[in-house]
Amino acid sequence: MRKKKGYFGRFGGMFVPETLVPFLEELEKAYLLVKSDKKFKEEYGYYLKEYAGRPTPLYFADRLTKKLGGANIFLKREDLLHTGAHKINNTIGQILLARKMGKTRIIAETGAGQHGVAVATVSAKFGMECVVYMGEEDIRRQALNVYKMRLLGADVVPVKSGAKTLKDAINETLRDWVTNVKNTFYILGSTVGPYPYPMIVRDFQSVIGREAKSQIKRIRNNNSLILIACVGGGSNSLGLFYPFLKDKNIKIFGVEGGGMGVNSDKHSATIIKGNIGILHGSKSLVLQDSDGQIKIPHSISAGLDYSGSGPEHCYLKETGRVTYVSATDKEALRAFHILTEIEGIIPALESSHAVAYALKIAPKYSKNTNIIINLSGRGDKDIDIVAEAEEQKI
Amino acid sequence: MNRITKLFRDVKKNKRKVFIPFMTAGYPDLESTVKLISALEKGGADLIEIGIPFSDPIADGPAIQASSVKALENGVTLKWIFKTVHKIRENVKIPLIFFSYLNPIMKYGLEKFFRDLKKADVDGVLIPDLPPEEAEEIKTFAEKYDIATIFFVAPTTSNKRMRFIETISDDFVYCVSVTGTTGTREKLFSKTKPYLMKIRSILKKPYVVGFGISTAEDVKKISEISDGVVVGSAIIKFIEKYKDSKLLSKKLENYIRKLKKPIK
């Protein structure tokens, strides 16, 4: 038996039906080849810059900083990217990989719809057939994104099983994939799933952290640094964190969806509250009951509403390198308003969780500390939800 | 010698085929599980796969998914299933295999799971989301408690990998007929024939074919190029159709007999 690979500590692995194993091995090989291929990197870099709009600014939020009266707050503006969130970094990389592997059909899951839109977008751009699975409940919550995906030519398939959210959409995508694996490439949207996906998604998203690193260096002060990002499956957070992990002086916080509170049963704080299990192809921390059935999570943000977590995040929790905290629905909503009113930036509800935690800790620090918040997406898609939560009519 | 080894030895000696029905534990209700499993044996099952319901069954199609949801609503747990299998064993003598996703097993505790399989006199396990690469720990406990672990090959599996899987699969190999999830399929035989012909030239261990087999016709044709067949979704659909009938177990017994007829 070959040596176990694809593990982050005791998390990760490749727990899938046999039908998919040969594809995952092929994917790993193809990815490791392109990873060191100069031409691929150039092409990927070209699309990131010219198509997606990278680099994104590291913006000094001066009014928010002043209001909180503590650390300097910087926003990594992934919300300014084409399609409105960091998701495009990964979908461009994966569709180039799919093309390289000769696949002609793209499938994907989506929760908030941001990943779905990013997949539909690159599928349109590269002329590939695209099917997106989305829970019925999320389709209701994210009507605008559904319409966008359809405009882009994607077939959006409603998923009616389970809680009809992200977890169920992933199940259905896996079922499609196991059926059509020969011509189909699954563009997974987060640092979850079987190996090599958690690694591939992390690598494609690491552009966030690499840019932030060189941008914060240019500020030329000797301030200590704190990173904050929201964690659902974990792609925007790991993308920001990964290039900084080795520098142990940097404090890193991952903010999970606290829902109605992590001590209620309505939250999606998987890393804080979950325990080890197998979901969607990898071993990670999972919200489950005492019989090993997966629990239905809750978060006001569809992008955080997931019962699983990325295996590398679980590892970073266990080693203590990253501290995982949570923000409730209420705190996220408050942060949403504050950023909108003070900086004129409407954040996605996912990113609002990261902002919420910054609001909490920034006042405890002085001007000698810089905080980078990953503003992973913009809030246009969430306007209806915010209005609904606050019983406002648009 | 365990029951599965014995079964396949007998199959080889008498040049016959095996018929393996699948049933979700606790479906359509808790009360009928013991009776229905017994009906499967009376109808002619050589080995029975007992499905352990899971909330997120990624390898299953609509019929088995729905039966799992129903079983979970009925309150099925592994603990209940073990208790029920003790009752089943009072009269069912053929080999029993648990078909379970990995998560409920992990949560139950690996060693405890295999120890309880032994206690309940279950003969083997099939874990659809466990490829051989991840199976080391499971195999250790399975061997300790003398439980067979059966592995899958699929149409995407390379020849070399098939040989490897054969070495770690106990007693027999489970061949997935076509890429995809469980569930009935049109024109199954023509789709799967070239692949089964290839398998026949590669595998030395006995192999059974499952996924998509739903008619006596499928059973006949596919068993001609294999050592047996597994029927799952079609049985679940049959139970769903007659679940309110007082004669359900008798009807199921006759249905199994009819499905098995071509290989009797």
XYZ file of C-alpha atoms in Angstrom:
658
model
C 0.000 0.000 0.000
C 1.322 3.448 -0.875
C 2.015 6.041 1.738
C -0.972 8.055 2.841
C -0.990 11.428 1.226
C -3.196 14.448 1.236
C -3.306 14.796 5.000
C -2.968 17.885 7.165
C -2.123 16.285 10.493
C -4.949 13.815 11.030
C -7.316 15.680 8.706
C -7.895 15.392 4.979
C -7.562 12.261 2.867
C -9.639 10.985 0.012
C -12.876 9.289 1.060
C -14.800 8.825 -2.151
C -16.430 6.028 -4.139
C -13.962 3.993 -6.182
C -15.308 5.445 -9.446
C -13.773 8.820 -8.548
C -10.402 7.656 -7.246
C -8.739 7.315 -10.666
C -9.907 10.810 -11.614
C -8.573 12.320 -8.402
C -5.219 10.687 -9.055
C -5.258 12.068 -12.587
C -6.193 15.493 -11.210
C -3.334 15.417 -8.732
C -0.853 14.556 -11.458
C -2.183 17.216 -13.815
C -2.134 19.823 -11.072
C 1.395 19.081 -9.904
C 2.530 19.389 -13.511
C 0.928 22.782 -14.129
C 1.953 24.045 -10.717
C 5.553 24.269 -11.847
C 4.726 25.039 -15.477
C 5.789 28.544 -16.413
C 3.340 28.847 -19.285
C 0.390 27.818 -17.159
C 1.378 30.279 -14.474
C 1.666 33.066 -17.013
C -1.727 32.295 -18.471
C -3.327 32.078 -15.037
C -1.639 35.344 -14.048
C -2.855 36.996 -17.212
C -6.507 36.146 -16.567
C -6.245 37.098 -12.899
C -4.977 40.516 -13.907
C -6.824 41.321 -17.106
C -10.061 39.413 -16.595
C -10.616 39.288 -12.840
C -9.020 42.629 -11.999
C -6.092 41.734 -9.778
C -4.261 42.951 -7.805
C -6.967 44.103 -5.423
C -6.191 47.089 -3.180
C -5.234 46.820 0.459
C -7.297 49.736 1.536
C -6.684 51.667 4.754
C -10.113 52.095 6.318
C -9.285 55.377 8.042
C -12.744 56.301 9.262
C -13.399 52.862 10.705
C -9.975 52.959 12.335
C -10.732 56.339 13.850
C -14.151 55.254 15.093
C -12.763 52.203 16.858
C -9.786 54.144 18.206
C -7.368 51.217 18.233
C -5.499 49.242 15.617
C -5.176 50.413 12.015
C -7.679 48.575 9.884
C -6.936 47.527 6.338
C -9.385 45.859 3.986
C -8.201 43.408 1.370
C -10.661 44.351 -1.340
C -11.576 40.985 -2.911
C -15.066 42.454 -3.248
C -13.776 44.542 -6.154
C -13.004 41.504 -8.282
C -15.015 40.546 -11.338
C -18.162 38.682 -10.157
C -17.901 40.337 -6.767
C -15.919 37.932 -4.629
C -12.668 36.033 -4.219
C -14.237 32.915 -5.766
C -13.065 33.882 -9.259
C -9.382 33.384 -8.279
C -10.043 29.687 -7.944
C -12.477 29.161 -10.795
C -10.083 30.646 -13.348
C -7.326 28.333 -12.119
C -9.533 25.251 -12.133
C -11.086 25.835 -15.539
C -7.630 26.224 -17.066
C -6.772 22.931 -15.420
C -9.983 21.330 -16.746
C -9.099 22.466 -20.255
C -5.622 21.063 -19.871
C -7.119 17.704 -18.835
C -9.385 17.675 -21.880
C -12.660 17.887 -19.943
C -15.566 19.550 -21.697
C -18.280 19.726 -19.086
C -18.101 21.730 -15.856
C -20.128 21.059 -12.728
C -20.158 22.903 -9.429
C -22.008 23.323 -6.175
C -22.921 26.679 -4.785
C -24.234 27.990 -1.488
C -24.491 31.773 -1.624
C -24.241 31.610 -5.373
C -20.924 33.485 -5.499
C -18.980 30.392 -6.458
C -21.737 29.381 -8.875
C -21.565 32.761 -10.574
C -17.779 32.574 -10.729
C -17.991 29.114 -12.307
C -20.739 30.123 -14.764
C -18.643 33.152 -15.691
C -15.469 31.245 -16.545
C -17.519 28.541 -18.277
C -19.001 31.236 -20.512
C -15.582 32.757 -21.034
C -13.975 29.435 -21.992
C -16.975 28.064 -23.850
C -17.767 25.068 -21.686
C -21.069 23.447 -20.730
C -21.863 24.294 -17.111
C -24.228 22.758 -14.556
C -24.540 24.292 -11.096
C -26.260 22.492 -8.219
C -27.874 24.723 -5.656
C -30.117 23.967 -2.698
C -33.717 25.062 -3.130
C -33.527 27.114 0.037
C -30.431 28.927 -1.241
C -32.106 29.501 -4.597
C -34.815 31.318 -2.712
C -32.306 33.286 -0.635
C -30.069 34.212 -3.561
C -32.440 34.815 -6.469
C -30.217 37.468 -8.031
C -27.253 35.129 -8.332
C -29.451 32.390 -9.765
C -30.638 34.766 -12.450
C -27.053 35.794 -13.174
C -25.928 32.200 -13.583
C -28.759 31.518 -16.003
C -27.887 34.621 -17.998
C -24.348 33.286 -18.205
C -25.684 30.111 -19.761
C -25.408 27.773 -16.788
C -28.010 25.167 -16.020
C -28.919 25.785 -12.361
C -30.341 22.593 -10.883
C -32.398 22.943 -7.684
C -31.493 20.407 -5.006
C -34.457 19.252 -2.979
C -32.832 16.796 -0.593
C -31.896 17.376 3.056
C -31.930 20.973 4.244
C -31.775 22.113 0.609
C -28.602 24.130 1.219
C -24.881 23.839 0.462
C -24.291 20.395 1.982
C -27.032 18.911 -0.136
C -25.839 20.746 -3.236
C -22.393 19.154 -2.752
C -23.997 15.694 -2.412
C -25.826 16.189 -5.669
C -22.740 17.509 -7.466
C -20.799 14.465 -6.298
C -23.568 12.226 -7.661
C -23.430 13.948 -11.036
C -19.664 13.660 -10.997
C -19.617 9.972 -10.135
C -21.941 9.475 -13.120
C -20.215 11.684 -15.694
C -16.620 11.624 -14.501
C -15.229 10.733 -17.897
C -15.898 14.120 -19.521
C -16.728 16.227 -16.492
C -14.590 18.425 -14.265
C -15.876 19.349 -10.832
C -14.837 22.902 -9.969
C -14.981 22.727 -6.189
C -15.380 26.121 -4.580
C -13.762 25.760 -1.213
C -10.831 24.178 0.605
C -12.914 21.090 1.280
C -13.556 17.760 -0.425
C -11.189 14.916 -1.193
C -7.479 15.406 -1.796
C -6.172 17.106 -3.955
C -8.973 19.713 -3.883
C -8.156 21.326 -0.518
C -4.598 21.903 -1.729
C -5.576 23.118 -5.209
C -8.159 25.610 -3.942
C -5.768 26.868 -1.266
C -3.009 27.397 -3.817
C -5.247 29.256 -6.259
C -6.570 31.465 -3.448
C -3.138 32.144 -1.952
C -2.758 35.017 -4.362
C -4.794 36.981 -1.798
C -2.219 36.482 0.938
C 0.792 36.954 -1.329
C -0.503 40.307 -2.504
C -1.487 41.401 0.990
C 1.973 40.482 2.228
C 3.785 42.666 -0.253
C 1.214 45.462 0.135
C 1.522 45.607 3.906
C 5.327 45.583 3.615
C 5.147 48.732 1.519
C 3.472 50.531 4.409
C 6.899 50.375 6.072
C 6.116 50.464 9.715
C 7.116 47.965 12.333
C 3.614 47.410 13.539
C 2.521 43.993 14.599
C 0.029 42.348 12.304
C -3.307 40.576 12.770
C -5.247 38.793 10.042
C -8.990 38.239 10.165
C -11.153 36.343 7.679
C -14.434 34.495 7.745
C -14.475 30.698 7.519
C -17.189 28.640 5.881
C -15.464 25.923 3.907
C -12.423 28.132 4.264
C -11.173 29.309 0.883
C -10.924 33.080 1.338
C -9.437 32.692 4.801
C -6.866 30.094 3.851
C -6.048 32.148 0.776
C -5.183 35.109 2.994
C -3.569 33.130 5.823
C -1.440 30.635 3.958
C 1.453 32.894 2.874
C 1.677 34.314 6.428
C 1.578 31.048 8.387
C 5.337 30.749 8.859
C 5.655 34.131 10.509
C 4.707 33.190 14.056
C 4.535 36.825 15.198
C 1.388 37.353 13.177
C -1.860 36.628 14.980
C -4.492 34.987 12.809
C -8.229 34.710 13.439
C -10.776 32.680 11.493
C -14.365 33.765 12.120
C -17.121 31.189 11.830
C -20.846 31.725 11.467
C -22.143 31.954 15.024
C -25.785 32.019 13.902
C -28.011 32.417 16.958
C -25.018 31.643 19.185
C -22.598 28.725 19.274
C -24.324 27.306 22.342
C -27.646 27.154 20.556
C -28.180 24.482 17.913
C -28.468 27.115 15.206
C -24.995 27.984 14.036
C -22.378 26.912 11.538
C -19.324 27.083 13.813
C -18.008 23.751 12.621
C -14.409 24.126 13.698
C -15.278 25.408 17.159
C -18.135 23.009 17.854
C -17.738 20.087 15.462
C -15.987 16.800 15.973
C -13.986 14.579 13.705
C -15.861 12.863 10.907
C -16.010 12.156 7.207
C -18.060 14.451 5.019
C -17.804 15.075 1.291
C -14.621 13.156 0.815
C -12.369 14.253 3.625
C -11.777 13.816 7.317
C -12.444 17.065 9.095
C -14.425 18.628 11.900
C -18.104 18.163 11.214
C -21.360 19.160 12.877
C -22.984 15.819 13.605
C -25.216 14.127 16.139
C -24.241 11.283 18.446
C -25.113 8.726 15.735
C -22.853 10.296 13.136
C -25.667 11.864 11.119
C -24.748 15.268 9.734
C -26.514 18.179 11.392
C -28.179 20.989 9.521
C -26.209 24.177 10.169
C -27.501 27.709 10.357
C -26.062 31.054 9.378
C -27.622 34.209 8.013
C -24.882 34.024 5.425
C -25.476 31.309 2.845
C -21.724 31.088 2.192
C -20.963 30.097 5.794
C -23.964 27.784 6.146
C -22.053 24.503 5.943
C -21.716 21.546 8.342
C -18.200 20.650 7.257
C -14.892 22.465 7.261
C -11.615 22.477 5.407
C -9.151 19.849 6.653
C -6.246 22.292 6.691
C -8.231 24.667 8.891
C -8.895 21.810 11.302
C -5.171 21.184 11.401
C -4.405 24.874 11.981
C -6.846 24.827 14.853
C -5.238 21.780 16.367
C -1.716 23.199 16.113
C -2.987 26.462 17.542
C -1.562 28.486 14.664
C -4.950 29.989 13.884
C -7.513 30.987 16.497
C -11.097 30.235 15.531
C -13.816 32.476 16.860
C -17.368 33.213 15.810
C -19.684 36.106 15.118
C -23.445 35.781 15.446
C -25.974 36.717 12.771
C -26.735 39.839 14.753
C -23.103 40.882 15.080
C -22.573 40.316 11.362
C -25.583 42.458 10.504
C -24.322 45.238 12.735
C -20.900 45.077 11.081
C -22.582 45.125 7.673
C -24.231 48.440 8.523
C -21.195 50.013 10.153
C -18.883 49.339 7.221
C -21.527 50.492 4.779
C -22.178 53.726 6.648
C -18.621 54.625 7.613
C -16.589 53.495 4.640
C -19.194 53.389 1.889
C -18.399 49.740 1.284
C -21.255 47.212 1.361
C -19.714 43.912 2.454
C -21.061 40.421 1.773
C -22.679 38.891 4.847
C -19.873 36.308 4.899
C -17.206 39.020 5.072
C -19.336 40.940 7.588
C -18.489 38.188 10.083
C -14.802 39.061 9.756
C -15.600 42.757 10.097
C -17.682 41.971 13.200
C -14.732 40.331 14.916
C -12.470 43.253 13.992
C -14.967 45.629 15.575
C -14.619 43.605 18.743
C -10.844 43.461 19.000
C -9.542 46.573 17.239
C -10.218 48.884 20.217
C -8.065 46.631 22.418
C -4.982 47.378 20.348
C -3.029 50.564 19.704
C -1.857 52.350 16.599
C 1.126 49.996 16.680
C -0.978 47.178 15.339
C -2.282 46.651 11.818
C -5.315 44.484 11.174
C -6.009 43.074 7.736
C -9.614 42.007 7.188
C -10.271 39.926 4.124
C -13.252 41.603 2.523
C -13.956 38.485 0.542
C -17.054 39.675 -1.291
C -19.458 42.508 -1.875
C -22.900 42.677 -0.362
C -25.143 43.346 -3.347
C -26.373 39.773 -3.310
C -27.366 40.078 0.361
C -29.490 43.207 0.265
C -32.736 41.211 0.238
C -31.632 39.061 3.172
C -30.623 42.054 5.234
C -33.939 43.730 4.469
C -35.810 40.548 5.357
C -33.878 40.079 8.595
C -34.682 43.636 9.595
C -38.251 43.433 8.358
C -37.734 46.225 5.882
C -39.380 46.416 2.500
C -37.240 47.323 -0.479
C -14.410 -20.572 8.082
C -16.789 -17.628 7.791
C -20.092 -17.878 5.981
C -18.999 -15.768 3.002
C -15.945 -17.914 2.275
C -18.125 -20.977 2.558
C -20.738 -19.514 0.238
C -18.279 -18.735 -2.527
C -16.590 -22.100 -2.150
C -19.951 -23.734 -2.651
C -20.694 -21.430 -5.592
C -17.495 -22.477 -7.267
C -17.998 -26.147 -6.585
C -21.551 -26.229 -7.885
C -20.989 -23.686 -10.646
C -23.858 -21.547 -9.470
C -24.438 -17.815 -9.074
C -25.216 -15.738 -6.011
C -28.168 -13.466 -5.564
C -27.678 -10.561 -3.151
C -30.597 -8.342 -2.207
C -30.105 -5.022 -0.436
C -32.397 -3.556 2.169
C -32.238 -0.377 4.212
C -32.469 -1.119 7.928
C -35.542 0.402 9.540
C -37.361 0.924 6.260
C -40.280 1.241 5.705
C -40.661 1.019 9.498
C -38.800 -0.372 12.481
C -41.220 -3.222 13.139
C -40.970 -4.918 9.751
C -37.168 -5.097 9.383
C -36.793 -8.547 10.982
C -39.664 -9.978 8.933
C -38.483 -8.464 5.649
C -34.909 -9.700 6.011
C -36.294 -13.116 6.714
C -38.472 -12.852 3.583
C -35.358 -12.083 1.527
C -33.777 -15.306 2.754
C -36.919 -17.337 2.118
C -37.145 -15.890 -1.392
C -33.714 -17.283 -2.156
C -31.108 -14.697 -1.143
C -27.615 -16.147 -0.821
C -26.282 -13.177 1.102
C -28.012 -9.995 2.300
C -26.710 -6.447 2.292
C -28.177 -4.429 5.128
C -28.054 -0.703 4.408
C -27.129 1.516 7.351
C -28.929 4.821 6.793
C -26.812 7.973 6.521
C -27.879 11.587 6.128
C -25.560 12.237 3.171
C -25.386 9.108 0.993
C -23.296 10.364 -1.948
C -23.106 7.015 -3.745
C -26.858 6.462 -3.718
C -29.562 7.370 -6.184
C -33.063 8.658 -5.328
C -34.688 5.369 -4.207
C -32.108 4.419 -1.589
C -31.673 8.046 -0.525
C -35.381 8.304 0.179
C -35.368 5.039 2.121
C -32.479 6.326 4.262
C -34.313 9.551 5.007
C -37.389 7.562 6.023
C -35.372 5.161 8.161
C -33.668 8.052 9.958
C -37.056 9.660 10.554
C -38.140 6.336 12.026
C -35.308 6.741 14.525
C -32.861 4.163 13.243
C -29.431 4.140 14.872
C -26.540 1.697 14.654
C -27.322 0.639 18.196
C -30.857 -0.277 17.172
C -29.595 -2.085 14.086
C -27.217 -4.250 16.114
C -30.031 -5.140 18.482
C -32.267 -5.992 15.533
C -29.622 -8.144 13.851
C -29.466 -10.292 16.997
C -33.169 -10.968 16.450
C -32.664 -11.549 12.721
C -29.975 -14.102 13.469
C -32.462 -16.208 15.434
C -33.655 -17.604 12.120
C -31.622 -16.145 9.254
C -28.616 -18.345 8.530
C -27.101 -16.854 5.357
C -24.223 -14.329 5.380
C -25.095 -10.759 6.301
C -23.099 -7.712 5.205
C -23.470 -4.138 6.424
C -23.430 -1.485 3.698
C -22.480 1.713 5.518
C -20.877 5.057 4.855
C -17.835 5.689 6.990
C -19.062 8.515 9.203
C -21.639 6.624 11.277
C -19.037 3.887 11.806
C -16.370 6.354 12.937
C -18.764 8.041 15.306
C -19.770 4.676 16.768
C -16.084 3.892 17.270
C -14.125 1.689 14.867
C -13.164 -1.032 17.292
C -16.547 -1.063 18.983
C -18.207 -1.329 15.567
C -16.241 -4.411 14.549
C -16.568 -5.990 17.970
C -20.340 -5.533 17.792
C -20.463 -6.905 14.252
C -18.822 -10.028 15.594
C -21.206 -10.209 18.529
C -24.200 -9.778 16.224
C -22.805 -12.477 13.954
C -22.550 -10.194 10.915
C -20.080 -11.463 8.326
C -18.774 -8.451 6.468
C -18.836 -4.759 5.607
C -19.001 -2.720 2.429
C -18.075 0.941 2.806
C -18.773 2.932 -0.368
C -16.719 5.983 0.602
C -13.680 4.040 1.737
C -11.094 3.448 -0.995
C -8.385 0.885 -0.191
C -5.807 3.651 0.333
C -7.651 4.816 3.436
C -8.567 1.387 4.740
C -5.562 0.386 6.822
C -7.054 1.051 10.239
C -10.404 -0.479 9.310
C -8.690 -3.602 7.993
C -6.782 -3.993 11.256
C -9.970 -4.110 13.304
C -11.827 -6.178 10.723
C -9.097 -8.801 10.859
C -9.002 -8.731 14.640
C -12.714 -9.589 14.798
C -12.753 -11.767 11.691
C -15.084 -9.553 9.652
C -14.732 -9.558 5.858
C -14.126 -6.169 4.220
C -15.306 -6.047 0.630
C -14.022 -3.414 -1.799
C -15.334 -2.007 -5.049
C -13.987 -1.812 -8.555
C -15.585 0.571 -11.039
C -15.552 1.109 -14.808
C -12.940 3.833 -14.236
C -10.584 1.509 -12.321
C -7.419 0.629 -14.222
C -6.424 -3.001 -14.716
C -3.466 -2.607 -12.422
C -5.606 -1.082 -9.713
C -8.197 -3.875 -10.081
C -5.507 -6.396 -9.265
C -4.524 -4.376 -6.226
C -8.113 -4.071 -5.013
C -8.584 -7.782 -5.474
C -5.745 -8.470 -3.077
C -7.314 -6.550 -0.229
C -10.990 -7.414 -0.805
C -11.973 -10.442 1.276
C -13.707 -13.398 -0.376
C -15.094 -11.474 -3.336
C -14.989 -8.147 -5.193
C -17.957 -5.847 -5.741
C -18.070 -4.468 -9.298
C -19.982 -1.252 -9.843
C -21.770 -1.871 -13.149
C -21.629 1.625 -14.597
C -20.290 4.981 -13.426
C -22.911 6.588 -11.256
C -25.021 6.137 -8.169
C -27.257 3.239 -7.184
C -30.536 3.032 -9.049
C -32.274 1.238 -11.872
C -31.045 1.781 -15.425
C -32.240 1.204 -18.942
C -30.247 -1.069 -21.225
C -27.841 -1.896 -18.440
C -26.420 -5.019 -20.001
C -25.207 -3.459 -23.232
C -23.582 -0.620 -21.290
C -21.737 -2.846 -18.885
C -20.889 -5.892 -20.974
C -17.473 -4.837 -22.356
C -16.332 -3.841 -18.875
C -17.517 -7.111 -17.322
C -15.779 -9.083 -20.054
C -12.581 -7.250 -19.200
C -13.007 -7.925 -15.497
C -13.493 -11.596 -16.174
C -10.056 -11.742 -17.713
C -8.418 -9.856 -14.849
C -9.937 -10.934 -11.535
C -9.248 -14.308 -10.053
C -11.433 -13.872 -7.006
C -15.206 -14.208 -7.370
C -16.962 -10.961 -8.210
C -20.533 -9.777 -8.044
C -22.070 -6.914 -9.966
C -24.281 -4.214 -8.501
C -25.817 -0.778 -9.249
C -28.677 -0.573 -11.708
C -29.779 -4.222 -11.779
C -33.553 -4.256 -11.571
C -35.141 -7.051 -13.614
C -34.935 -10.825 -13.892
C -33.594 -10.183 -17.381
C -30.692 -8.106 -15.973
C -30.065 -10.823 -13.403
C -29.893 -13.477 -16.088
C -27.602 -11.664 -18.499
C -25.230 -10.144 -15.972
C -24.811 -13.315 -13.975
C -23.659 -15.015 -17.167
C -20.471 -12.964 -17.006
C -20.081 -12.711 -13.236
C -20.466 -14.754 -10.088
C -23.605 -13.015 -9.023
C -25.652 -9.869 -8.756
C -26.774 -7.318 -6.199
C -30.244 -5.809 -6.430
C -30.982 -2.748 -4.267
C -33.051 0.138 -5.560
C -35.549 -2.127 -7.325
C -36.268 -3.883 -4.022
C -36.639 -0.589 -2.185
C -39.089 0.577 -4.872
C -41.018 -2.679 -4.522
C -41.266 -2.231 -0.756
C -42.303 1.395 -1.195
C -45.111 0.287 -3.502
C -46.495 -2.366 -1.172
C -45.513 -0.923 2.194
C -49.104 -0.637 3.377
C -50.027 -4.160 2.390
C -50.485 -6.702 5.162
C -48.908 -9.247 2.857
C -45.748 -7.195 2.273
C -43.277 -9.817 3.446
C -44.961 -12.585 1.478
C -45.053 -10.382 -1.621
C -41.369 -9.495 -1.143
C -40.472 -13.166 -0.827
C -42.230 -13.934 -4.119
C -40.626 -10.933 -5.802
C -37.150 -12.109 -4.769
C -37.968 -15.600 -6.011
C -38.992 -14.158 -9.366
C -35.863 -12.019 -9.664
C -33.659 -14.945 -8.797
C -35.400 -17.419 -11.023
C -33.041 -17.144 -14.017
C -30.053 -18.232 -11.918
C -31.701 -20.839 -9.771
